[in-house]
Amino acid sequence: MARESVKHRWIMDLVRSYQRPLIAYARARLGDLERAHEVVQSTFQKLWEADRARIEGHVARWLYTVCRNEVTDVLRKEGRMTPVEADRLAAVPHPGDGPDERLQQKERLGRVLALVARLPERQQEVLRLRFQEGFSYREIAQVTGVSQSNVGFLLHTAIRTLRDKLRPVLRPGVEGGEP
Amino acid sequence: MNKVEADERRLTDYAMGELDAPAAEELEQLLQRPENADARDAVEEIRRVAALLSTAYREEVARTPDLGQARLERLAGSRGPAKGRWWSRRLVLAWSAAAVVVAGAGLLGYGYLERERSAPRTDNLAGGEGDIEQAVPGGMYSHKNLKSFGLATAADTGAALNTRPRDAAMNTESYDYVRGNDFLEVVHNPLSTFSIDVDSASYANVRRFLRSGCLPPAGAVRIEEMINYFDYRYPQPSGDRPFSVTADVAEAPWNPGHRLARIGIKGREIPWDERSPGNLVFLIDVSGSMESPNKLPLLKKALRLLLERLDERDRVAMVVYAGASGLVLDSTPGNEQGKILAALERLRAGGSTHGSAGIRLAYEVAARNLIRGGNNRVILATDGDFNVGVTDQGSLVRLIERQAAGGVFLTVLGFGMGNYKDSTLEKLADHGNGNYAYIDSLREARKVLVRQAGGTMMTIAKDVKIQVEFNPARVQAYRLIGYENRLLAAEDFNDDTKDAGEIGSGHTVTALYEVVPVGVCFHGRGVDPLKYQRPARAAAPAEGSDEIMTVKIRYQEPDGGTSRLIERPVVDSGGSLRSADPDFRFAAAVAAFGMLLRDSQFKGKATFGLVEDLAASARGRDPHGYRAEFEELVERAASLWRQRR
């Protein structure tokens, strides 16, 4: 009983800290919220069977890896490996829509996400693991199965594209939208 | 071949903190050359993109709908029918309590949200969209943070590199805005709930300001930390309780019509030799900003004091971080002093700070060497100036919070000045089941790491929360002095999943309430009289009771489990200040000093003279001269204050 209680608490803590980031991650790949919820629920379910001592110290990596496998399974079962982005794209404003005036912070962030949504899928995933979760190259490699140096390459390429597109809003002291 | 192109990959790797130390150093050298100005700008641009991305994802995560009750129930129930049902009830209860908290905060405008540590990120059930304040992880976006949301954060992050000014040239210390607690009327708010705080960093930092001839910024003055810097003679706990509770009441020195209620907690003293084995991982900042004599050299001397007291029961590892992070001493038995001290001596400052990778590595090492039932602890020594990589406060705090769930505690030791990031460090300790001390001298190092090593290193109870219920028949209004960023919602008190402060061996914690008794003229902030509620005078059942309040304290054993409850009613026997315990007077003096430094609207009749008199009347036995030093600081502050006018 006591042991169960400790494990329950542990799982509950993890659910609390990780459910939203994992759902956001799964949703980006699956394209809809309902299935993202399913996948994340079964990810946490697996914690009951897991050996806590072996996960401790890299819980985040473990959760993302399991979640990623679940997502892949779903996509495979449905016979498609290309995610539908409609749900997510609808949620963020398109870049370049607004007039050439000072952007509100919210729009600016929306623009960043919209730009990210146009990147190749693998770059998107690496960006999210890095900046949503703060994973190192090595951890991203472990989660995705991509080599560490390839992670660096994907990240560099993605950031270079974003730098080019975002330059007008990045330069200190310069206000305004895209040229 | 010294030209670095602006789109080279190593710039990204560098900005991400992924270059190893030699490569990072080489690149830093190159970037200083005039022909590489573009590359330097590129690094800054990358950091800005990184900061924008972090913020954008964080916002998106905060807006993401969570699993919802039905799924949570299924998840909790998946363990098997009998237990499952019980779990699911508990889980759902906890979650609905959380929902109520947020809804309450939103509707009633109590202002939980503008304070740190309000609602954790999962609690955003009140509305689908959720505004930024509510949605941010850890709820830690107070005014200052909110203002710097986004590009301002990017600018902070980008300000690093080698262009960092010397300490004297520019002051980039950062403090959070703290709004003093207001009086609350008992009719509307019978319960006051907060987490204990054993940190004492604020006092040492205030002392540093005063000694250097400046009044501290108001945000640097956290009154509870100033009060808790000093030892008070509360009794040792009896039985197997981890701490004793003392409560008494006397006149409020700055407002004689008001009463001052004191709650004192004393943690059981465990002799150093009877401590549980330690698995200590030192995480040491060796970035360029640590170079000055009051940082790394002091840090080495300070840590040496602690390291020398370890023995074969303990294990010690050292992780450093700068441009790159690395393990400089793998977990080593505590009696191999030569090896450990040699590793300490070898530390050199250089490179810019990449805290998050170092923190992750340190927790990994701690987890690998976890001692069940032992003191598993990461000890972070830094000036808090995290600059490189994805190191916005939010994700760092989140990282620490998660690691803390694995049973590893955190001690944060702050060093240095000029670019000292007090607000970051306090949050890290706060979210990491930890404590936080500021070390400005070897003397302070001795206090924290030798005399009070037990308190710093041995946690005897965790998630310690205090809830006070006031009796409306005796008290009109009350004000909690300090603990502004430790306030909890009333419902959090019985919710064991809500994190709160830890108590170490021998620690004393003191909380003061300024209480307005019934019958004294008091004008609140002007809520209309309630039409349907019974007025304070008519609170029948409490009428006959002499009790002004009941103090309830909840805590958990250091390794978790269900919380325990201690309850104690408090009667005001009408004591004067003169007849009060000298420790009571001293704590009151420190509180008044804090209010003066903050220029608080509640300081009443308090003056520096009053503080000096109170403190002088309460010096008592002062073996280490801390109280005498306090009097000296009051004098300094008084003279600085006069000059200001």
PDB file of C-alpha atoms in Angstrom, chain B residues 297-545:
ATOM      1  CA  PRO B 297      38.184  32.089  -4.901  1.00  0.00           C
ATOM      2  CA  LEU B 298      35.686  32.616  -2.072  1.00  0.00           C
ATOM      3  CA  LEU B 299      33.619  29.731  -3.359  1.00  0.00           C
ATOM      4  CA  LYS B 300      36.617  27.418  -3.187  1.00  0.00           C
ATOM      5  CA  LYS B 301      37.414  28.409   0.362  1.00  0.00           C
ATOM      6  CA  ALA B 302      33.781  28.077   1.352  1.00  0.00           C
ATOM      7  CA  LEU B 303      33.268  24.657  -0.157  1.00  0.00           C
ATOM      8  CA  ARG B 304      36.495  23.501   1.381  1.00  0.00           C
ATOM      9  CA  LEU B 305      34.981  24.143   4.813  1.00  0.00           C
ATOM     10  CA  LEU B 306      32.189  21.755   4.026  1.00  0.00           C
ATOM     11  CA  LEU B 307      34.210  19.155   2.137  1.00  0.00           C
ATOM     12  CA  GLU B 308      36.622  18.772   5.018  1.00  0.00           C
ATOM     13  CA  ARG B 309      33.801  17.684   7.288  1.00  0.00           C
ATOM     14  CA  LEU B 310      32.726  14.786   5.109  1.00  0.00           C
ATOM     15  CA  ASP B 311      33.816  11.210   5.685  1.00  0.00           C
ATOM     16  CA  GLU B 312      33.587   7.683   4.308  1.00  0.00           C
ATOM     17  CA  ARG B 313      29.786   7.674   4.597  1.00  0.00           C
ATOM     18  CA  ASP B 314      29.458  10.403   2.025  1.00  0.00           C
ATOM     19  CA  ARG B 315      29.999  10.579  -1.677  1.00  0.00           C
ATOM     20  CA  VAL B 316      31.070  13.730  -3.483  1.00  0.00           C
ATOM     21  CA  ALA B 317      30.964  14.589  -7.173  1.00  0.00           C
ATOM     22  CA  MET B 318      31.690  17.861  -8.926  1.00  0.00           C
ATOM     23  CA  VAL B 319      30.170  19.173 -12.108  1.00  0.00           C
ATOM     24  CA  VAL B 320      31.235  22.469 -13.611  1.00  0.00           C
ATOM     25  CA  TYR B 321      29.544  24.524 -16.203  1.00  0.00           C
ATOM     26  CA  ALA B 322      30.574  27.380 -18.431  1.00  0.00           C
ATOM     27  CA  GLY B 323      30.652  27.373 -22.230  1.00  0.00           C
ATOM     28  CA  ALA B 324      30.386  23.633 -21.850  1.00  0.00           C
ATOM     29  CA  SER B 325      29.550  21.560 -18.839  1.00  0.00           C
ATOM     30  CA  GLY B 326      31.424  18.583 -17.566  1.00  0.00           C
ATOM     31  CA  LEU B 327      32.021  16.207 -14.747  1.00  0.00           C
ATOM     32  CA  VAL B 328      35.320  17.149 -13.098  1.00  0.00           C
ATOM     33  CA  LEU B 329      35.019  14.691 -10.224  1.00  0.00           C
ATOM     34  CA  ASP B 330      32.934  11.569 -10.496  1.00  0.00           C
ATOM     35  CA  SER B 331      31.214  10.389  -7.332  1.00  0.00           C
ATOM     36  CA  THR B 332      34.012   9.785  -4.800  1.00  0.00           C
ATOM     37  CA  PRO B 333      33.901   8.587  -1.188  1.00  0.00           C
ATOM     38  CA  GLY B 334      33.999  11.520   1.241  1.00  0.00           C
ATOM     39  CA  ASN B 335      37.172  10.323   3.000  1.00  0.00           C
ATOM     40  CA  GLU B 336      39.278  10.618  -0.156  1.00  0.00           C
ATOM     41  CA  GLN B 337      39.950  14.201   0.798  1.00  0.00           C
ATOM     42  CA  GLY B 338      43.084  14.616  -1.258  1.00  0.00           C
ATOM     43  CA  LYS B 339      41.347  13.739  -4.478  1.00  0.00           C
ATOM     44  CA  ILE B 340      38.316  15.879  -3.721  1.00  0.00           C
ATOM     45  CA  LEU B 341      40.232  18.975  -2.649  1.00  0.00           C
ATOM     46  CA  ALA B 342      42.565  18.670  -5.624  1.00  0.00           C
ATOM     47  CA  ALA B 343      39.558  18.734  -7.950  1.00  0.00           C
ATOM     48  CA  LEU B 344      38.305  21.828  -6.152  1.00  0.00           C
ATOM     49  CA  GLU B 345      41.660  23.565  -6.448  1.00  0.00           C
ATOM     50  CA  ARG B 346      41.845  22.928 -10.179  1.00  0.00           C
ATOM     51  CA  LEU B 347      38.716  24.945 -10.914  1.00  0.00           C
ATOM     52  CA  ARG B 348      39.327  27.979 -13.102  1.00  0.00           C
ATOM     53  CA  ALA B 349      36.927  30.578 -14.400  1.00  0.00           C
ATOM     54  CA  GLY B 350      36.395  31.103 -18.106  1.00  0.00           C
ATOM     55  CA  GLY B 351      33.685  30.979 -20.745  1.00  0.00           C
ATOM     56  CA  SER B 352      30.073  31.984 -20.561  1.00  0.00           C
ATOM     57  CA  THR B 353      27.455  30.293 -18.495  1.00  0.00           C
ATOM     58  CA  HIS B 354      25.303  27.471 -19.691  1.00  0.00           C
ATOM     59  CA  GLY B 355      23.458  26.551 -16.565  1.00  0.00           C
ATOM     60  CA  SER B 356      20.763  24.239 -17.817  1.00  0.00           C
ATOM     61  CA  ALA B 357      23.072  21.585 -19.278  1.00  0.00           C
ATOM     62  CA  GLY B 358      25.087  21.626 -16.065  1.00  0.00           C
ATOM     63  CA  ILE B 359      22.005  21.300 -13.901  1.00  0.00           C
ATOM     64  CA  ARG B 360      20.817  18.371 -15.941  1.00  0.00           C
ATOM     65  CA  LEU B 361      24.178  16.645 -15.711  1.00  0.00           C
ATOM     66  CA  ALA B 362      24.400  17.235 -11.955  1.00  0.00           C
ATOM     67  CA  TYR B 363      20.989  15.691 -11.366  1.00  0.00           C
ATOM     68  CA  GLU B 364      21.935  12.769 -13.572  1.00  0.00           C
ATOM     69  CA  VAL B 365      25.039  12.113 -11.479  1.00  0.00           C
ATOM     70  CA  ALA B 366      22.996  12.455  -8.288  1.00  0.00           C
ATOM     71  CA  ALA B 367      20.396  10.011  -9.585  1.00  0.00           C
ATOM     72  CA  ARG B 368      23.037   7.497 -10.622  1.00  0.00           C
ATOM     73  CA  ASN B 369      24.481   7.480  -7.114  1.00  0.00           C
ATOM     74  CA  LEU B 370      21.183   7.786  -5.264  1.00  0.00           C
ATOM     75  CA  ILE B 371      21.363   6.635  -1.645  1.00  0.00           C
ATOM     76  CA  ARG B 372      17.987   5.432  -0.404  1.00  0.00           C
ATOM     77  CA  GLY B 373      17.154   7.256   2.796  1.00  0.00           C
ATOM     78  CA  GLY B 374      20.283   9.362   2.434  1.00  0.00           C
ATOM     79  CA  ASN B 375      20.883  13.036   1.836  1.00  0.00           C
ATOM     80  CA  ASN B 376      20.795  13.234  -1.942  1.00  0.00           C
ATOM     81  CA  ARG B 377      21.558  16.778  -2.863  1.00  0.00           C
ATOM     82  CA  VAL B 378      22.773  19.001  -5.643  1.00  0.00           C
ATOM     83  CA  ILE B 379      24.658  22.027  -4.348  1.00  0.00           C
ATOM     84  CA  LEU B 380      24.638  24.809  -6.899  1.00  0.00           C
ATOM     85  CA  ALA B 381      27.254  27.512  -6.414  1.00  0.00           C
ATOM     86  CA  THR B 382      26.883  30.450  -8.781  1.00  0.00           C
ATOM     87  CA  ASP B 383      26.242  34.145  -9.251  1.00  0.00           C
ATOM     88  CA  GLY B 384      23.103  33.086 -11.088  1.00  0.00           C
ATOM     89  CA  ASP B 385      24.048  34.760 -14.298  1.00  0.00           C
ATOM     90  CA  PHE B 386      22.847  32.063 -16.665  1.00  0.00           C
ATOM     91  CA  ASN B 387      23.315  33.327 -20.158  1.00  0.00           C
ATOM     92  CA  VAL B 388      23.910  30.791 -22.832  1.00  0.00           C
ATOM     93  CA  GLY B 389      21.501  28.407 -24.439  1.00  0.00           C
ATOM     94  CA  VAL B 390      17.865  27.949 -23.618  1.00  0.00           C
ATOM     95  CA  THR B 391      18.170  29.410 -20.226  1.00  0.00           C
ATOM     96  CA  ASP B 392      15.137  31.539 -19.735  1.00  0.00           C
ATOM     97  CA  GLN B 393      13.983  31.324 -16.152  1.00  0.00           C
ATOM     98  CA  GLY B 394      10.847  29.422 -16.956  1.00  0.00           C
ATOM     99  CA  SER B 395      12.498  26.389 -18.452  1.00  0.00           C
ATOM    100  CA  LEU B 396      15.233  26.332 -15.825  1.00  0.00           C
ATOM    101  CA  VAL B 397      12.670  26.393 -13.051  1.00  0.00           C
ATOM    102  CA  ARG B 398      10.681  23.692 -14.800  1.00  0.00           C
ATOM    103  CA  LEU B 399      13.784  21.574 -15.184  1.00  0.00           C
ATOM    104  CA  ILE B 400      14.609  21.878 -11.492  1.00  0.00           C
ATOM    105  CA  GLU B 401      11.052  21.187 -10.450  1.00  0.00           C
ATOM    106  CA  ARG B 402      11.006  17.929 -12.333  1.00  0.00           C
ATOM    107  CA  GLN B 403      14.357  16.807 -11.055  1.00  0.00           C
ATOM    108  CA  ALA B 404      13.268  17.539  -7.500  1.00  0.00           C
ATOM    109  CA  ALA B 405      10.418  15.050  -7.888  1.00  0.00           C
ATOM    110  CA  GLY B 406      13.083  12.329  -8.059  1.00  0.00           C
ATOM    111  CA  GLY B 407      14.129  12.735  -4.428  1.00  0.00           C
ATOM    112  CA  VAL B 408      17.199  14.904  -4.945  1.00  0.00           C
ATOM    113  CA  PHE B 409      17.198  18.096  -2.875  1.00  0.00           C
ATOM    114  CA  LEU B 410      18.833  21.359  -3.865  1.00  0.00           C
ATOM    115  CA  THR B 411      20.999  23.840  -2.033  1.00  0.00           C
ATOM    116  CA  VAL B 412      21.722  27.098  -3.807  1.00  0.00           C
ATOM    117  CA  LEU B 413      24.723  29.144  -2.727  1.00  0.00           C
ATOM    118  CA  GLY B 414      24.808  32.610  -4.249  1.00  0.00           C
ATOM    119  CA  PHE B 415      28.104  34.443  -4.691  1.00  0.00           C
ATOM    120  CA  GLY B 416      29.280  37.813  -5.869  1.00  0.00           C
ATOM    121  CA  MET B 417      27.705  41.043  -6.952  1.00  0.00           C
ATOM    122  CA  GLY B 418      27.231  43.282  -9.938  1.00  0.00           C
ATOM    123  CA  ASN B 419      25.351  40.806 -12.058  1.00  0.00           C
ATOM    124  CA  TYR B 420      23.903  38.857  -9.190  1.00  0.00           C
ATOM    125  CA  LYS B 421      20.611  37.222 -10.132  1.00  0.00           C
ATOM    126  CA  ASP B 422      18.855  36.977  -6.815  1.00  0.00           C
ATOM    127  CA  SER B 423      15.413  36.439  -8.290  1.00  0.00           C
ATOM    128  CA  THR B 424      16.534  33.496 -10.434  1.00  0.00           C
ATOM    129  CA  LEU B 425      18.354  31.776  -7.608  1.00  0.00           C
ATOM    130  CA  GLU B 426      15.519  32.134  -5.154  1.00  0.00           C
ATOM    131  CA  LYS B 427      13.120  30.583  -7.632  1.00  0.00           C
ATOM    132  CA  LEU B 428      15.424  27.684  -8.366  1.00  0.00           C
ATOM    133  CA  ALA B 429      15.740  26.797  -4.692  1.00  0.00           C
ATOM    134  CA  ASP B 430      12.067  27.350  -4.162  1.00  0.00           C
ATOM    135  CA  HIS B 431      11.028  24.956  -6.881  1.00  0.00           C
ATOM    136  CA  GLY B 432      13.758  22.422  -6.271  1.00  0.00           C
ATOM    137  CA  ASN B 433      12.932  21.319  -2.720  1.00  0.00           C
ATOM    138  CA  GLY B 434      15.797  23.441  -1.668  1.00  0.00           C
ATOM    139  CA  ASN B 435      17.267  26.210   0.387  1.00  0.00           C
ATOM    140  CA  TYR B 436      19.130  29.282  -0.641  1.00  0.00           C
ATOM    141  CA  ALA B 437      21.900  31.198   1.051  1.00  0.00           C
ATOM    142  CA  TYR B 438      23.963  34.122  -0.086  1.00  0.00           C
ATOM    143  CA  ILE B 439      27.660  33.973   0.731  1.00  0.00           C
ATOM    144  CA  ASP B 440      29.478  37.270   0.748  1.00  0.00           C
ATOM    145  CA  SER B 441      32.361  36.385   3.026  1.00  0.00           C
ATOM    146  CA  LEU B 442      34.201  33.498   4.574  1.00  0.00           C
ATOM    147  CA  ARG B 443      32.442  34.341   7.804  1.00  0.00           C
ATOM    148  CA  GLU B 444      29.078  33.822   6.153  1.00  0.00           C
ATOM    149  CA  ALA B 445      30.375  30.603   4.614  1.00  0.00           C
ATOM    150  CA  ARG B 446      31.181  29.374   8.114  1.00  0.00           C
ATOM    151  CA  LYS B 447      27.686  30.188   9.296  1.00  0.00           C
ATOM    152  CA  VAL B 448      25.970  28.429   6.411  1.00  0.00           C
ATOM    153  CA  LEU B 449      28.326  25.518   5.814  1.00  0.00           C
ATOM    154  CA  VAL B 450      29.751  24.809   9.253  1.00  0.00           C
ATOM    155  CA  ARG B 451      27.630  26.099  12.115  1.00  0.00           C
ATOM    156  CA  GLN B 452      24.350  25.574  10.332  1.00  0.00           C
ATOM    157  CA  ALA B 453      25.542  22.788   8.078  1.00  0.00           C
ATOM    158  CA  GLY B 454      22.871  20.536   9.555  1.00  0.00           C
ATOM    159  CA  GLY B 455      20.119  22.889   8.495  1.00  0.00           C
ATOM    160  CA  THR B 456      21.608  23.454   5.076  1.00  0.00           C
ATOM    161  CA  MET B 457      22.373  19.820   4.415  1.00  0.00           C
ATOM    162  CA  MET B 458      19.874  17.703   6.347  1.00  0.00           C
ATOM    163  CA  THR B 459      16.215  18.084   5.497  1.00  0.00           C
ATOM    164  CA  ILE B 460      14.034  16.797   8.335  1.00  0.00           C
ATOM    165  CA  ALA B 461      10.594  17.719   7.000  1.00  0.00           C
ATOM    166  CA  LYS B 462       9.385  18.810   3.627  1.00  0.00           C
ATOM    167  CA  ASP B 463       6.416  20.635   2.140  1.00  0.00           C
ATOM    168  CA  VAL B 464       5.853  22.420   5.440  1.00  0.00           C
ATOM    169  CA  LYS B 465       2.774  24.632   5.234  1.00  0.00           C
ATOM    170  CA  ILE B 466       1.205  26.898   7.796  1.00  0.00           C
ATOM    171  CA  GLN B 467      -2.458  27.754   7.935  1.00  0.00           C
ATOM    172  CA  VAL B 468      -3.803  30.156  10.501  1.00  0.00           C
ATOM    173  CA  GLU B 469      -7.495  30.480  11.209  1.00  0.00           C
ATOM    174  CA  PHE B 470      -8.389  33.742  12.907  1.00  0.00           C
ATOM    175  CA  ASN B 471     -11.233  34.089  15.363  1.00  0.00           C
ATOM    176  CA  PRO B 472     -13.517  36.885  14.126  1.00  0.00           C
ATOM    177  CA  ALA B 473     -14.762  37.437  17.681  1.00  0.00           C
ATOM    178  CA  ARG B 474     -11.258  38.576  18.691  1.00  0.00           C
ATOM    179  CA  VAL B 475      -9.571  39.773  15.519  1.00  0.00           C
ATOM    180  CA  GLN B 476     -10.802  42.251  12.919  1.00  0.00           C
ATOM    181  CA  ALA B 477      -7.938  42.081  10.481  1.00  0.00           C
ATOM    182  CA  TYR B 478      -4.445  40.717  10.121  1.00  0.00           C
ATOM    183  CA  ARG B 479      -1.391  41.093   7.957  1.00  0.00           C
ATOM    184  CA  LEU B 480       1.280  38.467   7.362  1.00  0.00           C
ATOM    185  CA  ILE B 481       4.689  40.137   7.472  1.00  0.00           C
ATOM    186  CA  GLY B 482       6.847  38.926   4.622  1.00  0.00           C
ATOM    187  CA  TYR B 483       6.372  35.551   2.876  1.00  0.00           C
ATOM    188  CA  GLU B 484       4.850  37.460  -0.038  1.00  0.00           C
ATOM    189  CA  ASN B 485       6.060  34.948  -2.563  1.00  0.00           C
ATOM    190  CA  ARG B 486       5.168  31.992  -0.365  1.00  0.00           C
ATOM    191  CA  LEU B 487       1.440  32.512  -0.107  1.00  0.00           C
ATOM    192  CA  LEU B 488      -0.772  29.543  -0.816  1.00  0.00           C
ATOM    193  CA  ALA B 489      -4.467  29.215  -1.438  1.00  0.00           C
ATOM    194  CA  ALA B 490      -6.453  27.876   1.517  1.00  0.00           C
ATOM    195  CA  GLU B 491      -7.206  24.679  -0.398  1.00  0.00           C
ATOM    196  CA  ASP B 492      -3.516  24.000  -0.936  1.00  0.00           C
ATOM    197  CA  PHE B 493      -3.034  23.336   2.740  1.00  0.00           C
ATOM    198  CA  ASN B 494      -4.548  19.871   2.698  1.00  0.00           C
ATOM    199  CA  ASP B 495      -3.391  19.099  -0.812  1.00  0.00           C
ATOM    200  CA  ASP B 496      -0.261  17.013  -0.456  1.00  0.00           C
ATOM    201  CA  THR B 497       0.641  17.524  -4.077  1.00  0.00           C
ATOM    202  CA  LYS B 498       1.263  21.229  -3.464  1.00  0.00           C
ATOM    203  CA  ASP B 499       4.920  21.880  -2.988  1.00  0.00           C
ATOM    204  CA  ALA B 500       6.066  23.988  -0.036  1.00  0.00           C
ATOM    205  CA  GLY B 501       9.221  24.774   1.923  1.00  0.00           C
ATOM    206  CA  GLU B 502      11.629  22.409   3.661  1.00  0.00           C
ATOM    207  CA  ILE B 503      13.072  22.503   7.182  1.00  0.00           C
ATOM    208  CA  GLY B 504      16.582  21.362   7.928  1.00  0.00           C
ATOM    209  CA  SER B 505      18.084  20.065  11.129  1.00  0.00           C
ATOM    210  CA  GLY B 506      18.243  22.813  13.764  1.00  0.00           C
ATOM    211  CA  HIS B 507      16.592  25.409  11.531  1.00  0.00           C
ATOM    212  CA  THR B 508      14.381  27.997  13.124  1.00  0.00           C
ATOM    213  CA  VAL B 509      11.567  29.588  11.175  1.00  0.00           C
ATOM    214  CA  THR B 510       9.621  32.572  12.418  1.00  0.00           C
ATOM    215  CA  ALA B 511       6.485  34.151  11.028  1.00  0.00           C
ATOM    216  CA  LEU B 512       4.877  37.308  12.356  1.00  0.00           C
ATOM    217  CA  TYR B 513       1.326  38.528  11.961  1.00  0.00           C
ATOM    218  CA  GLU B 514       0.272  42.051  12.718  1.00  0.00           C
ATOM    219  CA  VAL B 515      -3.174  41.646  14.196  1.00  0.00           C
ATOM    220  CA  VAL B 516      -5.901  44.262  14.632  1.00  0.00           C
ATOM    221  CA  PRO B 517      -8.003  43.278  17.646  1.00  0.00           C
ATOM    222  CA  VAL B 518     -11.737  43.783  17.713  1.00  0.00           C
ATOM    223  CA  GLY B 519     -12.600  47.163  19.211  1.00  0.00           C
ATOM    224  CA  VAL B 520      -9.646  49.028  17.696  1.00  0.00           C
ATOM    225  CA  CYS B 521     -10.425  51.571  15.013  1.00  0.00           C
ATOM    226  CA  PHE B 522      -9.579  50.000  11.677  1.00  0.00           C
ATOM    227  CA  HIS B 523     -10.342  51.009   8.124  1.00  0.00           C
ATOM    228  CA  GLY B 524      -9.785  48.262   5.629  1.00  0.00           C
ATOM    229  CA  ARG B 525      -9.322  48.857   1.977  1.00  0.00           C
ATOM    230  CA  GLY B 526     -13.004  49.490   1.678  1.00  0.00           C
ATOM    231  CA  VAL B 527     -15.056  46.487   0.794  1.00  0.00           C
ATOM    232  CA  ASP B 528     -18.754  47.343   1.171  1.00  0.00           C
ATOM    233  CA  PRO B 529     -20.381  45.898   4.249  1.00  0.00           C
ATOM    234  CA  LEU B 530     -21.770  42.492   3.440  1.00  0.00           C
ATOM    235  CA  LYS B 531     -25.515  42.277   3.168  1.00  0.00           C
ATOM    236  CA  TYR B 532     -26.095  38.610   3.884  1.00  0.00           C
ATOM    237  CA  GLN B 533     -23.100  37.593   5.979  1.00  0.00           C
ATOM    238  CA  ARG B 534     -23.256  37.886   9.686  1.00  0.00           C
ATOM    239  CA  PRO B 535     -21.013  40.652  10.995  1.00  0.00           C
ATOM    240  CA  ALA B 536     -17.926  39.841  12.966  1.00  0.00           C
ATOM    241  CA  ARG B 537     -19.495  40.608  16.322  1.00  0.00           C
ATOM    242  CA  ALA B 538     -22.114  37.953  15.865  1.00  0.00           C
ATOM    243  CA  ALA B 539     -19.820  35.027  15.192  1.00  0.00           C
ATOM    244  CA  ALA B 540     -21.535  33.091  17.917  1.00  0.00           C
ATOM    245  CA  PRO B 541     -19.583  29.875  18.536  1.00  0.00           C
ATOM    246  CA  ALA B 542     -16.262  31.685  18.773  1.00  0.00           C
ATOM    247  CA  GLU B 543     -17.631  34.387  21.036  1.00  0.00           C
ATOM    248  CA  GLY B 544     -16.790  32.677  24.268  1.00  0.00           C
ATOM    249  CA  SER B 545     -13.315  31.606  23.192  1.00  0.00           C
TER     250      SER B 545
END
